[in-house]
mmCIF file of C-alpha atoms and ligand atoms in Angstrom:
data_model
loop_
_atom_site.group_PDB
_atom_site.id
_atom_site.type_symbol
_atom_site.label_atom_id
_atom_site.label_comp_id
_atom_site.label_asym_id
_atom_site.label_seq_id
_atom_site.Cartn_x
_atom_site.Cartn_y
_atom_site.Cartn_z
ATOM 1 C CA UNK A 589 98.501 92.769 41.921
ATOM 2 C CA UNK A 590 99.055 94.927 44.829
ATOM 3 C CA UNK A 591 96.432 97.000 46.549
ATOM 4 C CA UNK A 592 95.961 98.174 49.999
ATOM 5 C CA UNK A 593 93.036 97.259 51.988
ATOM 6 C CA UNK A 594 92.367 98.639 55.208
ATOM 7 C CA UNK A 595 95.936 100.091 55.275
ATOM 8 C CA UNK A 596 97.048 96.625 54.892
ATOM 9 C CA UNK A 597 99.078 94.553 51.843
ATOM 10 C CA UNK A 598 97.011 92.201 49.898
ATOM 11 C CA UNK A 599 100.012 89.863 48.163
ATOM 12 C CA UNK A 600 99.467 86.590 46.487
ATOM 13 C CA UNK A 601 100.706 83.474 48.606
ATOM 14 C CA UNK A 602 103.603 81.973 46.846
ATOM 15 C CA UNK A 603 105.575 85.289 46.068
ATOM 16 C CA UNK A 604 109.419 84.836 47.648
ATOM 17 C CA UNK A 605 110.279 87.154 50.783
ATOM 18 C CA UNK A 606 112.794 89.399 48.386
ATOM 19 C CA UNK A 607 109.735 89.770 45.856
ATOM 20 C CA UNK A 608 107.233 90.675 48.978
ATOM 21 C CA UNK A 609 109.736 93.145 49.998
ATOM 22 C CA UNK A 610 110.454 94.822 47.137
ATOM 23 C CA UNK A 611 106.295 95.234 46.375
ATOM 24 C CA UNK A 612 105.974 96.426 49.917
ATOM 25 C CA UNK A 613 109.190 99.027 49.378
ATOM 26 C CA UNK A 614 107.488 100.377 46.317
ATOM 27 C CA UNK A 615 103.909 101.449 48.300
ATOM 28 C CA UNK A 616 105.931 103.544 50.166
ATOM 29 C CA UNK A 617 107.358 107.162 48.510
ATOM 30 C CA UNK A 618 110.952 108.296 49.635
ATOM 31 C CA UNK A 619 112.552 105.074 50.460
ATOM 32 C CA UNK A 620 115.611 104.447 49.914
ATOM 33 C CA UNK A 621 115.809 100.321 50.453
ATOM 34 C CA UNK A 622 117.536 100.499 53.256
ATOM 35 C CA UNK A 623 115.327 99.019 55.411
ATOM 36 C CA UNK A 624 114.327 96.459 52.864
ATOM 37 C CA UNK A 625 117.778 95.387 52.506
ATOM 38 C CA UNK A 626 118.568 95.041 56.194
ATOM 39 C CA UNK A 627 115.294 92.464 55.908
ATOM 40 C CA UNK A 628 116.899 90.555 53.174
ATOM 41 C CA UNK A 629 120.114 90.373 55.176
ATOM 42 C CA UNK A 630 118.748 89.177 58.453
ATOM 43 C CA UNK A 631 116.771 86.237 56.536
ATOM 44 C CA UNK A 632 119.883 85.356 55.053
ATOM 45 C CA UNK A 633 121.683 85.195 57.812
ATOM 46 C CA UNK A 634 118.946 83.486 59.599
ATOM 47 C CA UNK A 635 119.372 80.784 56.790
ATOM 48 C CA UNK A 636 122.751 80.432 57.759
ATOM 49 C CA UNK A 637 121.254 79.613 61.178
ATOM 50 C CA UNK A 638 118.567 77.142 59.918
ATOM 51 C CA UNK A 639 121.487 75.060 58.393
ATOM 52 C CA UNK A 640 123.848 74.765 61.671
ATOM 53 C CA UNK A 641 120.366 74.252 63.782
ATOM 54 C CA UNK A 642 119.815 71.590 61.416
ATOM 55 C CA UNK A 643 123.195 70.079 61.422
ATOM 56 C CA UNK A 644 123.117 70.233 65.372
ATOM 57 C CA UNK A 645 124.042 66.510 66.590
ATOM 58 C CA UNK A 646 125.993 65.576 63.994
ATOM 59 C CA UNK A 647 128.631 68.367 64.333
ATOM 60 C CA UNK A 648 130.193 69.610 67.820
ATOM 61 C CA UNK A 649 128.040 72.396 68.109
ATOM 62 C CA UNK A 650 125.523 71.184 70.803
ATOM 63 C CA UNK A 651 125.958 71.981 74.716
ATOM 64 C CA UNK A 652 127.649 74.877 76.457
ATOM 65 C CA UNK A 653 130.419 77.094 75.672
ATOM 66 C CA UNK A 654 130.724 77.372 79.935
ATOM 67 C CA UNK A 655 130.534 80.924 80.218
ATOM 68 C CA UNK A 656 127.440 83.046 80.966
ATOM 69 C CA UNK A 657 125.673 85.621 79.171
ATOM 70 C CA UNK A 658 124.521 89.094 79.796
ATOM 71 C CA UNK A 659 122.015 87.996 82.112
ATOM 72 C CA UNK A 660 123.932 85.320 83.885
ATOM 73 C CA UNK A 661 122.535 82.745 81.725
ATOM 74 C CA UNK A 662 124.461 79.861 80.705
ATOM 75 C CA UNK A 663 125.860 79.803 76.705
ATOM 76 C CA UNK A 664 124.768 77.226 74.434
ATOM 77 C CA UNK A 665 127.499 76.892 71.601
ATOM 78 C CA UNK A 666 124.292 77.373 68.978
ATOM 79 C CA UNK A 667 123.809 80.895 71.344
ATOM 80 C CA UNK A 668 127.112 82.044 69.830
ATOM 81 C CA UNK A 669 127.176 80.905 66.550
ATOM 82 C CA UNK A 670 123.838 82.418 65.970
ATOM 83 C CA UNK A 671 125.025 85.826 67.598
ATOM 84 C CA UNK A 672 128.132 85.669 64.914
ATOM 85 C CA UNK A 673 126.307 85.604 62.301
ATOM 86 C CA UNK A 674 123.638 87.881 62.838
ATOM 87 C CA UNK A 675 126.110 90.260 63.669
ATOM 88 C CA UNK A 676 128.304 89.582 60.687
ATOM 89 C CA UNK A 677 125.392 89.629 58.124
ATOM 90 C CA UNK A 678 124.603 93.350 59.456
ATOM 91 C CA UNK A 679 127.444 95.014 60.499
ATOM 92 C CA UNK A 680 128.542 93.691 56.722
ATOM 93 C CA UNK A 681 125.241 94.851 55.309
ATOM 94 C CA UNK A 682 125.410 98.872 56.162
ATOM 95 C CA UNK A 683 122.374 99.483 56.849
ATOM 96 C CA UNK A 684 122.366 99.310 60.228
ATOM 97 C CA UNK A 685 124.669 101.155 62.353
ATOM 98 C CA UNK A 686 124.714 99.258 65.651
ATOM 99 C CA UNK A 687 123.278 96.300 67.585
ATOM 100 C CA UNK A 688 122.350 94.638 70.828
ATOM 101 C CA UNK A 689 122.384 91.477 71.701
ATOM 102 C CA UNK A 690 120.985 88.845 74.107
ATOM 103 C CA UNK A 691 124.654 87.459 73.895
ATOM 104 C CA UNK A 692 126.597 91.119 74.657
ATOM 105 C CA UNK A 693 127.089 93.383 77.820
ATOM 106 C CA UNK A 694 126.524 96.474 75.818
ATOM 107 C CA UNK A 695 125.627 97.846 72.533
ATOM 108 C CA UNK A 696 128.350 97.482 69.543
ATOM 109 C CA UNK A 697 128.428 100.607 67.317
ATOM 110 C CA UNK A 698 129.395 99.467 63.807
ATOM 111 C CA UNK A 699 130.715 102.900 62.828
ATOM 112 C CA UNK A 700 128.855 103.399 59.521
ATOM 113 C CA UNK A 701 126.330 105.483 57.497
ATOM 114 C CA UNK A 702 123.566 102.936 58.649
ATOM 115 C CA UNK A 703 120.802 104.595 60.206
ATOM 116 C CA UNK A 704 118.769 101.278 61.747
ATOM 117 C CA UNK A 705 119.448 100.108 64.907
ATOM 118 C CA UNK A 706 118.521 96.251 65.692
ATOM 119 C CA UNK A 707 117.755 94.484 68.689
ATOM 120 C CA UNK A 708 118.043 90.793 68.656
ATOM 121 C CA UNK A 709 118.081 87.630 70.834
ATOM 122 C CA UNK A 710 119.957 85.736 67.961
ATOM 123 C CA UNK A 711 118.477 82.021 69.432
ATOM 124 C CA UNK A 712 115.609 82.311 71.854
ATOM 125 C CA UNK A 713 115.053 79.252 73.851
ATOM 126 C CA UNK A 714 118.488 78.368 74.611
ATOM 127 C CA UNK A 715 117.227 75.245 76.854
ATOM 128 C CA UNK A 716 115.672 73.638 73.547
ATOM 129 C CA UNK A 717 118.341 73.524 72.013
ATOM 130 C CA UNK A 718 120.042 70.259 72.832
ATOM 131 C CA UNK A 719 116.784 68.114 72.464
ATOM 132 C CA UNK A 720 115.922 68.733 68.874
ATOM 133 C CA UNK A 721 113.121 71.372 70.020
ATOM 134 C CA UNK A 722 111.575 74.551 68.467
ATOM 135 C CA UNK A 723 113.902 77.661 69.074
ATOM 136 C CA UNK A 724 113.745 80.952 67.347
ATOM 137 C CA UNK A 725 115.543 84.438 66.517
ATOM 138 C CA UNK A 726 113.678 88.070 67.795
ATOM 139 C CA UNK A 727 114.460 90.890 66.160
ATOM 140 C CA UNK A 728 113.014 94.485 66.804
ATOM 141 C CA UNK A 729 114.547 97.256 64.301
ATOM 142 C CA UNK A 730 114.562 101.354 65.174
ATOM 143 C CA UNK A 731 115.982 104.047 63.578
ATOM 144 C CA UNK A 732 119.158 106.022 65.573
ATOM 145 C CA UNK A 733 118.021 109.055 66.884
ATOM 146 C CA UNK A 734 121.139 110.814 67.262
ATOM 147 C CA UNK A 735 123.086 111.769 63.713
ATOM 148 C CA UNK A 736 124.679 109.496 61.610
ATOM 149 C CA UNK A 737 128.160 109.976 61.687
ATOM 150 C CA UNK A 738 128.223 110.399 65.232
ATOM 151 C CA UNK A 739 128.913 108.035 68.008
ATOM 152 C CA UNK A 740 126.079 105.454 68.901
ATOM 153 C CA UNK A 741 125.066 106.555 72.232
ATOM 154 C CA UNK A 742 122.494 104.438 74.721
ATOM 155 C CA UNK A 743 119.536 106.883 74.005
ATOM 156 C CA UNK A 744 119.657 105.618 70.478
ATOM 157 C CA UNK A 745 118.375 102.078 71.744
ATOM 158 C CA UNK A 746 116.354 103.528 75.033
ATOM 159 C CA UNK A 747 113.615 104.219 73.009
ATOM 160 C CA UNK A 748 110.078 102.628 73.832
ATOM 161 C CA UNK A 749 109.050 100.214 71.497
ATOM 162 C CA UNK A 750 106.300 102.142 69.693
ATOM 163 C CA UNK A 751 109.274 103.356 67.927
ATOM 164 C CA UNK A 752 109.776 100.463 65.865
ATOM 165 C CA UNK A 753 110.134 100.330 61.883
ATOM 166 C CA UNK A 754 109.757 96.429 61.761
ATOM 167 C CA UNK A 755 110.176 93.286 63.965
ATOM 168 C CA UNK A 756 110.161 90.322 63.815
ATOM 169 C CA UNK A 757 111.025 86.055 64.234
ATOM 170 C CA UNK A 758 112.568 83.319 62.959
ATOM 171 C CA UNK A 759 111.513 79.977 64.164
ATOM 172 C CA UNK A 760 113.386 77.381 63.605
ATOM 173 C CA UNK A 761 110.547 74.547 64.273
ATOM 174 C CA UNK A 762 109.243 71.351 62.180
ATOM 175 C CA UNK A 763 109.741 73.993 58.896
ATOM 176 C CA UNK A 764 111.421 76.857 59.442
ATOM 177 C CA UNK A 765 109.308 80.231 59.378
ATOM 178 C CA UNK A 766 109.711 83.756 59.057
ATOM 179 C CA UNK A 767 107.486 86.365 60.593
ATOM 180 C CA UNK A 768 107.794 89.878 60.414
ATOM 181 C CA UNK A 769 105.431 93.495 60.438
ATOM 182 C CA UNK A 770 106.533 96.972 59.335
ATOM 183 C CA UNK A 771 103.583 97.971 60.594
ATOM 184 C CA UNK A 772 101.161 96.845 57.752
ATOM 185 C CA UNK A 773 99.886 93.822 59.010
ATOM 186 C CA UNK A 774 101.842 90.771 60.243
ATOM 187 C CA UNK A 775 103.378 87.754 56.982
ATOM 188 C CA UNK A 776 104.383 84.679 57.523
ATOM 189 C CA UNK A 777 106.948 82.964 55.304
ATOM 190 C CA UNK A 778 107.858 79.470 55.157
ATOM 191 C CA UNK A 779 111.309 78.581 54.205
ATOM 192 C CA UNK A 780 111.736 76.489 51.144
ATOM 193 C CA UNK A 781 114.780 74.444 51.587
ATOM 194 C CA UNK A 782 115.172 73.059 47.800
ATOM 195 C CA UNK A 783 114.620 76.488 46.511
ATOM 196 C CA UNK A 784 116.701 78.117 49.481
ATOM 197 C CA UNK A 785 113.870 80.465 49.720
ATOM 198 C CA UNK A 786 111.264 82.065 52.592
ATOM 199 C CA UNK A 787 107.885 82.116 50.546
ATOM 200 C CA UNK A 788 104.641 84.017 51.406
ATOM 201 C CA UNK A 789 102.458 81.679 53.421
ATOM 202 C CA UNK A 790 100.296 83.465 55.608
ATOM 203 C CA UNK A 791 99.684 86.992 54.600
ATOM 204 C CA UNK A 792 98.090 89.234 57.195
ATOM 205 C CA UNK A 793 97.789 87.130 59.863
ATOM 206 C CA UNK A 794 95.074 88.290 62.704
ATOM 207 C CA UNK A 795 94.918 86.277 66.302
ATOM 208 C CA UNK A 796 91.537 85.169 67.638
ATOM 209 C CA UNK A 797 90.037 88.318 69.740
ATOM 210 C CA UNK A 798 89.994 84.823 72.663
ATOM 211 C CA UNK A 799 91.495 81.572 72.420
ATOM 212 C CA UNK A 800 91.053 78.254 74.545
ATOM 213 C CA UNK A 801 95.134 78.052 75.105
ATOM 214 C CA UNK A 802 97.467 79.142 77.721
ATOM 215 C CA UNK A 803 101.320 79.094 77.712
ATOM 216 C CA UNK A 804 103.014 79.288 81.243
ATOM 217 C CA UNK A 805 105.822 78.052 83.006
ATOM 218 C CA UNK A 806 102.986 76.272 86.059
ATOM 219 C CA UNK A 807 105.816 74.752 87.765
ATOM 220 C CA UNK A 808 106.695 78.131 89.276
ATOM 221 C CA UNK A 809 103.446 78.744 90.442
ATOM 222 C CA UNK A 810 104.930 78.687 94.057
ATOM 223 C CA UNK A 811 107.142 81.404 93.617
ATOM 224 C CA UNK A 812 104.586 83.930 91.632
ATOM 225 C CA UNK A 813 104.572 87.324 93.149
ATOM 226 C CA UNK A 814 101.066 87.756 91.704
ATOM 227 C CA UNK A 815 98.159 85.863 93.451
ATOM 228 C CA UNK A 816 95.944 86.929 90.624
ATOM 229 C CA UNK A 817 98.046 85.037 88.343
ATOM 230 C CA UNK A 818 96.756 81.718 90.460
ATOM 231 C CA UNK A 819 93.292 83.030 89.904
ATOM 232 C CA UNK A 820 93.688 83.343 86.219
ATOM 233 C CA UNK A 821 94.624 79.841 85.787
ATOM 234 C CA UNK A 822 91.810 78.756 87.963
ATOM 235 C CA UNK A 823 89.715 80.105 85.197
ATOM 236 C CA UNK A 824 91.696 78.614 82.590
ATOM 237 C CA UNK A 825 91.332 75.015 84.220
ATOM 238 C CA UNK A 826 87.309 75.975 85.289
ATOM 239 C CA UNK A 827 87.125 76.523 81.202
ATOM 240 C CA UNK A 828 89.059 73.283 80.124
ATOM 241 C CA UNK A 829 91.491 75.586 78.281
ATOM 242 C CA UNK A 830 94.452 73.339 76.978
ATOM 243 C CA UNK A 831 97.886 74.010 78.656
ATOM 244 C CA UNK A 832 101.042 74.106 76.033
ATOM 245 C CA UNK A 833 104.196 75.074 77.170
ATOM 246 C CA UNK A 834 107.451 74.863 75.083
ATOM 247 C CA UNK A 835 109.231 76.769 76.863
ATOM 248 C CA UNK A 836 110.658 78.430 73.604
ATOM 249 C CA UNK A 837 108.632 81.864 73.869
ATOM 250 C CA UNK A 838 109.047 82.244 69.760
ATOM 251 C CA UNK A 839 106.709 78.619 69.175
ATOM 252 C CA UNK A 840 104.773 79.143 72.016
ATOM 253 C CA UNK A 841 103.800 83.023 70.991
ATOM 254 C CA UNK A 842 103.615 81.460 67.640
ATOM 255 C CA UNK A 843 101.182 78.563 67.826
ATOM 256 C CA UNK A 844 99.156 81.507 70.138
ATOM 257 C CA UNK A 845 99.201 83.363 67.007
ATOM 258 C CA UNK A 846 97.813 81.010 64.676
ATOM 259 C CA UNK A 847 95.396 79.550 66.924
ATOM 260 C CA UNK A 848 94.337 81.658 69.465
ATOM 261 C CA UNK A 849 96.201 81.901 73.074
ATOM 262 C CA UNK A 850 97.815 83.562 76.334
ATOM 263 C CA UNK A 851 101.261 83.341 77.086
ATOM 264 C CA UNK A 852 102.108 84.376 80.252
ATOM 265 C CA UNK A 853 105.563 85.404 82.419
ATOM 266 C CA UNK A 854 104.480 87.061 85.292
ATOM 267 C CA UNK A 855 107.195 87.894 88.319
ATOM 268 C CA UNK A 856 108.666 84.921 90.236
ATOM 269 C CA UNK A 857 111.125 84.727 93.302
ATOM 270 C CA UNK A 858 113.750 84.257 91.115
ATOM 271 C CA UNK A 859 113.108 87.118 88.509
ATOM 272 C CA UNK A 860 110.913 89.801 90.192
ATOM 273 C CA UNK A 861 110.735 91.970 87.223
ATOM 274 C CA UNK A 862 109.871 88.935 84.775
ATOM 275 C CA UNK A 863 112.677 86.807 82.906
ATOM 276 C CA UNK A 864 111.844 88.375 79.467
ATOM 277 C CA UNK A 865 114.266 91.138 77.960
ATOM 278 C CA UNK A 866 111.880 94.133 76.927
ATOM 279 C CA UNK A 867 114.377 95.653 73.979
ATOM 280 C CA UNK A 868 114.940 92.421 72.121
ATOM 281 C CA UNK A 869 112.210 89.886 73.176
ATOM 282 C CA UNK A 870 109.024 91.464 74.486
ATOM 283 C CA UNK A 871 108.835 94.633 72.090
ATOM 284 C CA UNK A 872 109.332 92.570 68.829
ATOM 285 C CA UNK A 873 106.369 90.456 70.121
ATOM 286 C CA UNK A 874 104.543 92.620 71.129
ATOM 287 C CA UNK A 875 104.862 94.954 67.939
ATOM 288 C CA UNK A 876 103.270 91.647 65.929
ATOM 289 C CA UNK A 877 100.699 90.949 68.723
ATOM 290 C CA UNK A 878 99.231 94.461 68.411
ATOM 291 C CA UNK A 879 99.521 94.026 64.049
ATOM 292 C CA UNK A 880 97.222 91.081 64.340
ATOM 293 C CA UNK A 881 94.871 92.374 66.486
ATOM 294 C CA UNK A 882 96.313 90.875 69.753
ATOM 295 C CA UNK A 883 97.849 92.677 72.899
ATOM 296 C CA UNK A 884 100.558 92.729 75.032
ATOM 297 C CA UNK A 885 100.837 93.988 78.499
ATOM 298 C CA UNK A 886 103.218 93.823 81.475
ATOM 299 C CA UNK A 887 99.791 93.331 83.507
ATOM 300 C CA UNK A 888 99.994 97.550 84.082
ATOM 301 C CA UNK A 889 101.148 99.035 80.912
ATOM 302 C CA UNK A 890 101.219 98.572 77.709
ATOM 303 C CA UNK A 891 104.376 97.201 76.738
ATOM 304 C CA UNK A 892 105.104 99.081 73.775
ATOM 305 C CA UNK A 893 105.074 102.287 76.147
ATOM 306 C CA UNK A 894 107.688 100.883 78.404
ATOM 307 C CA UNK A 895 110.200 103.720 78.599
ATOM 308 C CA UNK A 896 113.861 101.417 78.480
ATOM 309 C CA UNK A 897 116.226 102.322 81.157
ATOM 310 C CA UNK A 898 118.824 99.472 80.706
ATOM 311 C CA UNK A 899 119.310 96.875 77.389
ATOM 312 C CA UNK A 900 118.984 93.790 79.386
ATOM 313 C CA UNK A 901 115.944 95.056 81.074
ATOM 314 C CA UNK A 902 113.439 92.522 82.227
ATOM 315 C CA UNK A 903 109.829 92.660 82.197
ATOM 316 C CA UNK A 904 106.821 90.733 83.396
ATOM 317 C CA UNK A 905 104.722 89.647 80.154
ATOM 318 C CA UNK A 906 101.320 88.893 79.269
ATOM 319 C CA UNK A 907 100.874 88.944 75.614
ATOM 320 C CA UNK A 908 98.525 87.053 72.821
ATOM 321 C CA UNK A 909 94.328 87.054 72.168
ATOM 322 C CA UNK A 910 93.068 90.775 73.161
ATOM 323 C CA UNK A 911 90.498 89.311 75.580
ATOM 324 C CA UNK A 912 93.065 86.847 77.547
ATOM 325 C CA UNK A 913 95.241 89.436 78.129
ATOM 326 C CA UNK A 914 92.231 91.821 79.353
ATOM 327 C CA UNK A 915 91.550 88.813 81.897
ATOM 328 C CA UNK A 916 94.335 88.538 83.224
ATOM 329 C CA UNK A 917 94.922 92.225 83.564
ATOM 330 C CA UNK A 918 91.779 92.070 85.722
ATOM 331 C CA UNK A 919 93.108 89.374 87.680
ATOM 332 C CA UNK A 920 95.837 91.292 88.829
ATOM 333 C CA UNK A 921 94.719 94.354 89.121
HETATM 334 P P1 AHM B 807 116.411 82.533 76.793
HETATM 335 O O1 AHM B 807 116.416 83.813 75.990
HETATM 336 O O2 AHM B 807 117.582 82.429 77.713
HETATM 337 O O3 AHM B 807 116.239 81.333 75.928
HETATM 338 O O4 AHM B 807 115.157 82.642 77.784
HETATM 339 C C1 AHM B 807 113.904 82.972 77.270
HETATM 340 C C2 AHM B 807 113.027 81.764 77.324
HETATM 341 C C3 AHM B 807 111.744 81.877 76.571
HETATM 342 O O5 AHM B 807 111.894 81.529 75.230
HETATM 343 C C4 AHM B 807 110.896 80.874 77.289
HETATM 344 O O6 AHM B 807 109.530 81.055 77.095
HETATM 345 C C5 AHM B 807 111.318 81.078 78.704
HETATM 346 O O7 AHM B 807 112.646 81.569 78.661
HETATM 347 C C6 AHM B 807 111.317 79.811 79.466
HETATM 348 O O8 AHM B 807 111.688 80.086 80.763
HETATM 349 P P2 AHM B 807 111.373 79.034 81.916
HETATM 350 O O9 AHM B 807 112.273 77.863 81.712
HETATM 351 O O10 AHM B 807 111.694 79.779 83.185
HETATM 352 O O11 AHM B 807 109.925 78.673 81.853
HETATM 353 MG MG1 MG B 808 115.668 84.773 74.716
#
């Protein structure tokens, strides 16, 4: 039985992501399914992915493709392949009508009748890849503002992220999970190999207002632009807070998630705006942080607000359980 509680979904754990969708799509009047379907295709597609992850060390598709990406970043072969076929499975799909991409220079307009617009890093956590680690796939999913029909222009995907219809993440850990909100709380489905299936595991999913865990990159600590970032983890140490660091933002925001954390990328020497990408990293998390009760700053602003100016932009990132993030706001005020 469906009913809505507090504006969000109450569905049985069990129930397959294509049921859960379908439920969800008939609370709401006037939809078409399009949005629903461009779900569906994304987790199939990330299924796709879970199989070559999976394969990864028995087939030639570990190391790099030597060539960079957008943001000078070296390409892992895995980097491609995912970007292929998230880009197949929705420029096949309809629904949406264009796409950015961790892996692209600019935005490719699929020339279609699709009115969603996705952002994705197709496999986040490139450097995890060759040692059997956690990675994941971000998604964040708006609708074009210009009409359909019409040439995709930049403004379409310069919009800040409160504009989002749904985001989301695969990760692709010790089982494979998807994640997503359409702003109705945050679900959690596992991914049933045998049955080839994602199935309702943790329905809506709400962080700990503060946690005892902190996720940074220390070894930079040098190089932080922020001295109130050194004060912060003073605190952390002062409170015996446990360290863990992947250093695959999807399992590290995700473990924060279920247990209660801070993960934290504040400016270094080498990226003085922050290494995360706001349109395709940052904004999908931040989208789920806020569902569950969580928040997400840049240390100023919130980072849903954050007008985009360019797709690759970077931002500083501070993002997990509400009171954390208020701490460390304070730190570096
Ligand atoms: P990527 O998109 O190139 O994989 O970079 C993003 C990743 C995050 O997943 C991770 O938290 C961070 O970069 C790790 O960076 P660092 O090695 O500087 O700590
Ligand atoms: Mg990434």
């Amino acid at each position: 039985m469906i009913k809505m509680e507090n504006s969000k979904i109450a569905l049985p754990i069990g129930i397959t992501l294509d049921r859960f969708i379908k439920k969800i799509e008939n609370l709401h009047t006037n939809t078409k399914g399009e949005l629903s379907q461009l779900l569906r295709d994304i987790a199939l597609a990330s299924k796709v992915v879970n199989r070559e992850i999976n394969k990864a060390g028995l087939v030639d598709i570990l190391g790099n493709v030597g060539q960079q990406n957008s943001g000078g970043e070296e390409q892992q072969k895995l980097d491609v392949l995912a970007d292929i076929r998230f880009t197949r499975a929705l420029s096949k799909g309809g629904e949406a009508c264009g796409v950015i991409s961790e892996e692209v220079e600019g935005f490719v307009d699929f020339n279609n009748q699709g009115k969603y617009l996705v952002a994705i890093d197709p496999l986040d956590g490139s450097s995890n890849i060759d040692v059997n680690v956690s990675v994941g796939t971000i998604f964040s999913i708006l609708k074009r503002i210009t009409p359909i029909g019409t040439p995709l222009t930049e403004a379409d995907f310069f919009q800040n992220g409160t504009h989002q219809v749904a985001a989301g993440y695969i990760l692709y850990g010790t089982s494979t999970m998807f994640v997503f909100t359409t702003g109705d709380g945050v679900f959690a489905f596992t991914y049933e190999s045998t049955l080839g299936e994602y199935v309702l595991s943790h329905s809506n999913m709400q962080m700990k207002e503060e946690g005892a865990i902190y996720s940074i990159n220390e070894g930079l600590s040098k190089s932080f632009k922020d001295q109130g970032i050194l004060q912060y983890l003073d605190y952390c140490k002062a409170q015996s807070y446990s360290a863990r660091y992947i250093g695959s933002m999807v399992a590290d925001f995700h473990r924060n998630l279920m247990k209660g954390g801070v993960y934290l990328y504040p400016a270094t020497v080498d990226y003085p705006n922050g290494k995360l990408r706001l349109l395709y990293e940052c904004n999908a998390l931040a989208f789920i942080a806020e569902q569950a009760g969580g928040k997400a700053t840049n240390g100023k602003e919130r980072i849903l607000e954050i007008e985009p100016k360019s797709f690759h932009q970077r931002t500083t990132l501070y993002i997990g359980s509400k009171k954390m993030v208020e701490q460390i706001e304070d730190c570096i005020k």
